[in-house]
Amino acid sequence: MSSRQPETSASAASAMLPPAAGDYEETVGGGVIDAPVLVHQSDSTIIYGLHTGTFIKVARDPQPSQEQITRLLQEQNVAAFLPESVRKREVLGISDYNGRTAVEFKWANGITIEEWLQKVDRRSDSTLQEEDFTVRVRAAMAIVKTLADFHDNGVVYNSLNTRDIVLSPTEEGYSATFIDLSRSVIVSGDDFSGESIDKVRAKENDLRTLGKLLYQVFGGSLEDLDPARIHSDYGDDGFVPTRKRGKHQLLREGLPIYLGSLISALLDHALLSTGVCYSDARDVYHDMKVYVDDASGQLGRIDLDDDMMTSRLRLPQNMFYGRQAQMSLILHLFQTSIEFGNVPVPQMAMISGCPGSGKSTLVDQLKQPLIDLGGCFIEGKFDKAMRPDTVLATALDRFFGGILETSKFVGNAQVSLKWRIHDILGSTENNPFLEMLPNLKAWLSEDSSQFSATQSNDIIGMGSSGLAVSSQRVKYLFCKLIGAMASRSSPLILFLDDLQWADETTLDIARMIMTDPDITHFLFLGSYRDTEVNRSHPLLSKLNTMEEQGVTVVDVKVGPIQKEVVNTMISEILYTPPSLCRPLSSIIHSKTGGVIMFILRFLQSLNADDKLWFNMGGKRWMYDLDKIRHTEIQDDVVSHMTHQMARLSKDMRMGLMFAACLGRKFPSSVLAKATKHEVTDAFTQTCIDYGFFQLDDVNVYMWQHDQVQQAAYELIPKNKQDSYHLLIGTRLYMDTPDEEMKDLIFFVVDNMNHGVALINDHDKRTEVAQLNLQAGEKALSSSAFQSASEYLLAGISFLDTESWSTDYDLALRLYDAASEALFVVGEFDTLMTIVEEPLRMAKCFEDKLNLYNNMIRTHSCTSMVENGISTCLSIISQLGEDFPTEITAEIYHREAQEVKRLLHGKTKNDLLSLPTMTDSNSLGAMHFLSHLLSLAFNTRPALSPIAVFRLVRMTLRKGMCNNSAFAFACYAGWLVSDPVNDVEAGYYMGKISVEMMQRQGCTEATAQIYALVYGFVNIQKEPWQAGLQKHLTAFEVGSQVGDMEYAFTNIFQHYNASLFGCGHDLSVIAEALRNYMQRAYQCKQINLWKCLATLLQLSHDLMGIKDNAFTPHFTEETCYQDAKLKKSFAVCRGLVHKRKYIAILTGDVISAATLYNVANEYTLGSIGLGRQIHMMVGEFVDGLLGFLLGRKYKGTEESTKWMAIGCKCLDVIKGHERNSDWNFANKMHLLEAEYYFCIDDHENAVASYRLAITLAREHRFCHEEGLAEEKFATYLMYCNQSDAALYHFTNAKIAYTKWGAKVLADRISKAMAILAPLCSRGSTAF
C-alpha cells in the first residue's frame, strides 16, 4: 500500500469483530446457571462454566499426571506473578473439582485471533485492501504489546497461537489478552542473559512464533511457509549470510516492505543473532509504532522495483534528517523579515558545517515552506573552479526565466513589479546591465510600450556610451534590483551556497543589501564550509563588517547527525524497522562521524561489496555485520568515493575523469566533444543511477555534489591532470565552429589554461592567448570583472618577448583590457606592475593612453595624488597642451581673459550648437584635464581654475565632447566665486551646462554637474528649497553609473541645505543621514561619510541627543584631528563651521569667537571654487557674532574689531540678498537689527527685527524665525519691555520646537522662567 488510512477507532474495530461466540453468557444464552456447564474441551483439559459467573479449568484425565497438574499450578503462578496491567486471563485461584486440581478464572471477553481471522479474511481477497489493512496493523500491535509486556515482566509465554489470544476493541484499536498461561515460564528479573540456554531459547521461540502469528494476521497461510527457510541462514556456529533467493514467502500482496521485513526477521530468528533479527519483543512493538506514526508514508512502500530485484541500493534525493531545529529557526527569521514592526528589516542567516553535512539539503527542504508562505526563492551556488562573479547574475536570471515559463506574477502584481524594476534599470535597449540578465530583459520587454513615458533611460544614460557597467554600478544595480523585487506581497529569499568561494564583489553586494535601509521583506541565506573559512577569510571579514554596521547575522550550525538520527535515516532508506538497523547504524555512525554524505556513500559501497543486499527470500535488506565492522574506510568522503570509483569499468572511469574537468555543470554536447565518444552512450544515465550526476536542464548535467566531482577528479593521477585539461580544451577548440565558440569559450579556455606549462610552441601559445582575450572581453561585457582579470592575466602569461613584434595588437589589447579589469576589482599593485611592459613596448604615445588613464585612476584611489598630477601634466603636454605647472597671478589673469574673449558674443544657441570634437589628441587632453581637475582640487587648488579654463577653451575651439558639460559647470562655479562673484553669468553658464549634458546624452555626468550647478551656483540665485530634489535625483543617477563620490556629494549638499538653509525637521534629517552614512561607508567614501557625520552630530546636538554620530570609528575631535593630519580641509572646514554654529545658537560666545579664528585657517582662498550653503550661513553667523561681541566689549578696541567684522559680514549678506532676496533678506534684516541694537537706533532695530521674523516665516525658514524671535526678545529685555520679550520668547520656543531643536527650546524655557515674574499677567507683542 502506498498510503494508509487513519487509525481505526474502537467502534470501527468492533465492527470488524464477529459475534463474541467465546463469551460464556452468549454461549449459554444468558442468565445464571445452577450446575457447571461444559464450555470447551481439548485433548488435555476441560473448561466448565459455574453459576457464579466464573469458570474452572481441569485436566481431562480423571487421574492427571504430575506434569498436567504442574501446568495448572503454573497458570496460577504466572497470573499471580504478572502485574494487573499486563493483559492475561484473570486467575482467581486453585480449587478442587471432583477430586481434581482446578484453576478458577474469569472469562476474557472478545474473540480469539482464530475467529477474528475468519471474519476479516472473508472480507478481503488475496490482496490486502486499504479498508482492512489498518485494522490488521492495530491487531498486530495489540498482540506484540502484550507479548512485550510479558517479556518485560520476566515471563516467556511459550505458546503463541491463534486460539489462545483474545482480541477486544478499545478506543485506540484493540487489546490482546493471552488466556492459556500453562506453558508460560517465569524467568528471573528483566534480563535473560543470565538464564539458562533453555529459557533464552524459549524467548527466541516466542519471537519466532510471533512472526508466524503476524504472518497470519496479515493474511499469510502457514502452509505456504518454507519450513527450511526459517533456519536456512543459520548454523551451529551462528549466522551464515546467504544471498540465495530461496522460496519466496507468500505474504499477501499489498503488504509494505517495512512490515514484510519485520515479519521476516521474526521468522528468521535464531539463538545467536547478529543483529539482523529481533531479540526483544519491545523492539518489535516500537517498530510497529514507528510504522503507524509515519505521517509521511515513507515506510508504506509496497512494490519491489528492478533495483531491489537485482539487490542494488538506490538512494533517494535530498535526504533530510536531524535538522528540524535549524529549519524552525530559519522559518522564524523569514516570518520576522516580513512582520517585524511597521517596516520589516531584512534578516540574515549563515548556515555553516563541514562538506557533505547537509547544508544545501536543509535549504532545499525549506524552499517549499518558504514559497508556501508567499516568498520568492532565488538560489545560486559558487564553485571552486568556476567564475564566482557570475553566480548572482545567473541565479537572478534563472528566477526570471522561471517567471517567463510559469507566469508567477500576473495582473497588477506583474505590472507593479515591472514598474519597480524599470524605475531602477531604465530602458531595455542598449542597457549593459540587462545583458547579464537576458531573461529579465525578455520579461521586461513584454508589453514594453507601457513604459515609454518614463524618463529612466535618461537617468541611466548609457545609450551612447557603450561602456561596460562599472563595478560600483553593478553592485548598486544588483542591490536596487533586489530592493525592487522584495515587497510585502512577495517577500524575497536569496540563497547563496558555498560562500567560502564567493568573490569580493558578491560579498560586497550582500553587505550593501543587508545595510540598505530601503530594502525590506528580505531574507538572505548563505552557507559555507566552516572547515575552509578561518578568521582571515574574506567572508568572515565581510560578516564582521556587517555586524559592525548593525546587521544581525544568525549563525545556523549544521554538524554531524546523532546516532539515533542515522538509524532513522538508514531505516527509511532500507524500508527496514529501526531496531533491525541499529547495529548497522551504530557502526556506520562510528566510521563516518555522522556526516550525511559520507554515510550515504558508505552505504552504497557496502552494497557494491555484497556486505549489504536485498534478500528475496525474506523480502528485506540484510547485512553482514562482522564484515562491515572490519571494513577499512578512508578518512574523508572524497577519498572513500575515489576508492569506490576506481573499481568501476574503464569506460565509467574515463567518463568520470573527463566530466570532472568540465566543472560543476556541463551540457551533454560538451561532454561528447570532450570524450570523443570514448565512453558509452549509457554513461550519463549510469552516473545518474549511481548518484554522481543529476539532470539540471534539458541535456545539461550537474554533479550531485562538488565532493563527488572532486572524487572523480582525483581518479586522474596528479602528474597527468594538466594533460587531461589540455586534451579536453584542445578537443573542444578543434571540434567547435567559430560561430559556436562564443558559447563554449569558457569551457575551452578554463581547460587550456591548466596546461600552460605543457604548451611550448610560440604559435600555439599565441592562439591560447587570443582565446583568453576573447574570454576576458566576454567576461568584461558581462561585468564579471574578477573573471575577466584572471583570463586576461592568463592570456598575458602566454605571451613572450617576440609577441610585441609578431602579435602587437593582441598584446596591446590584453594589457589594455587587463589594466581596466584590475582597476575595477581594486588590484592596484598588480595593475601598476603589469603596465610597465606595455608602456615600454608600445609603438606610439596614443597606444599608451588607456594604460595611463588606469594608472592615474589608481593613483587617485591610492592617495598618490602628486604622482597622478605629475602624470596628468606630462600626458597633457604630450597631447599638445602646454599647461603651466606654477601658477602666477599673471598666468591666472591671462587664462581667465582668454576664456572670456572666446565666449564674448556667443549666444546660448551658439554654445549648444558647437560641433563635435573629433581630434583624438584634443579628446585625450580633455579627458586628462578632467582627471587633473579632480586630483588638484584639494591638494593643489591653484591648478584647478586653470584646468577649468583649458577645458572650456578647448571646447570652444575644437568642439564638444563628453567632458564639455562638466567643464562649463565648473566654469559657472568659478564665476560665482571670489573674486569674480558674477552670479548672473554663473547662473547662465550653469543652465547651459545642464542643457549641454542633456543634448549630448551624457547624463552619466548628472551627479557631477548637479553638484556644481545646484550645489554651488544656483544657491546664489534660486530659493534653497528649489534645488533639494535635484540633489536626490543626482544621487540616484550617480549611484547607478558608479560615480559614488559625486553621488554622495549631492547627498551632502541636500542635507546641508535642509539643515543650515531650510530648517527642516531635525529628526527626519537625522534618520535619513544615518541611512546615507551607512551607504557612504560601504562605498568607501570616507571623507563624505565624515561630512555627513558632521551634519548628523549637529542634528544630535540641537535635538539634545548624546549619541556620537562618528561611532564606531571616531569621536568628533578625533575625526577633526584625523582630517587635519590628512589635509582633508573640506572636512575640517565643515566641523569648524558646525561647532561655531552651535556655539552661536546656544549663546556660547567665547567659543564662537575662538572658532571664528580657527575657521579662517580653512578659507577657500582667492581662487576657490564656489561657496556652499553652510559657508554662506557661516557668514551670517559671523555677522551675528561680530555685533554681539561689539556690544559686549562696547567702548573698547575689541568692540571696534568685532563691529568691523559684523559690518563686513552684513555687506556680504547684502550682496547675496541682491542676487537672492528669498534666501538672504531675512538674514540681512536680522543683521541690520543687531547693528541698530549696537548703535542704539531703537526705531530701526524694531523694524528690522520684525521684518526678519516676517520674512523667515514667509520663506519657511522656521529655524531662523526662531532665531529672529529670540534676538528680538533679547533686545526687548534690554529695553525693559518684559511682557513683549516674553511674547517673542514664546514664539521663539514654538519655532525651535517645530524645527526639532530641543536644546534651543529648553534654553528659551529657562529664559522665560526667569522673565515671567517680571511680567504682568498677559504678555503682548511689541
CSV table of C-alpha atoms in Angstrom, one decimal, residues 987 1141 1220:
chain,number,residue,atom,x,y,z
A,987,TYR,CA,23.8,81.2,-13.3
A,1141,TYR,CA,27.0,77.5,14.5
A,1220,SER,CA,18.5,86.1,-4.0
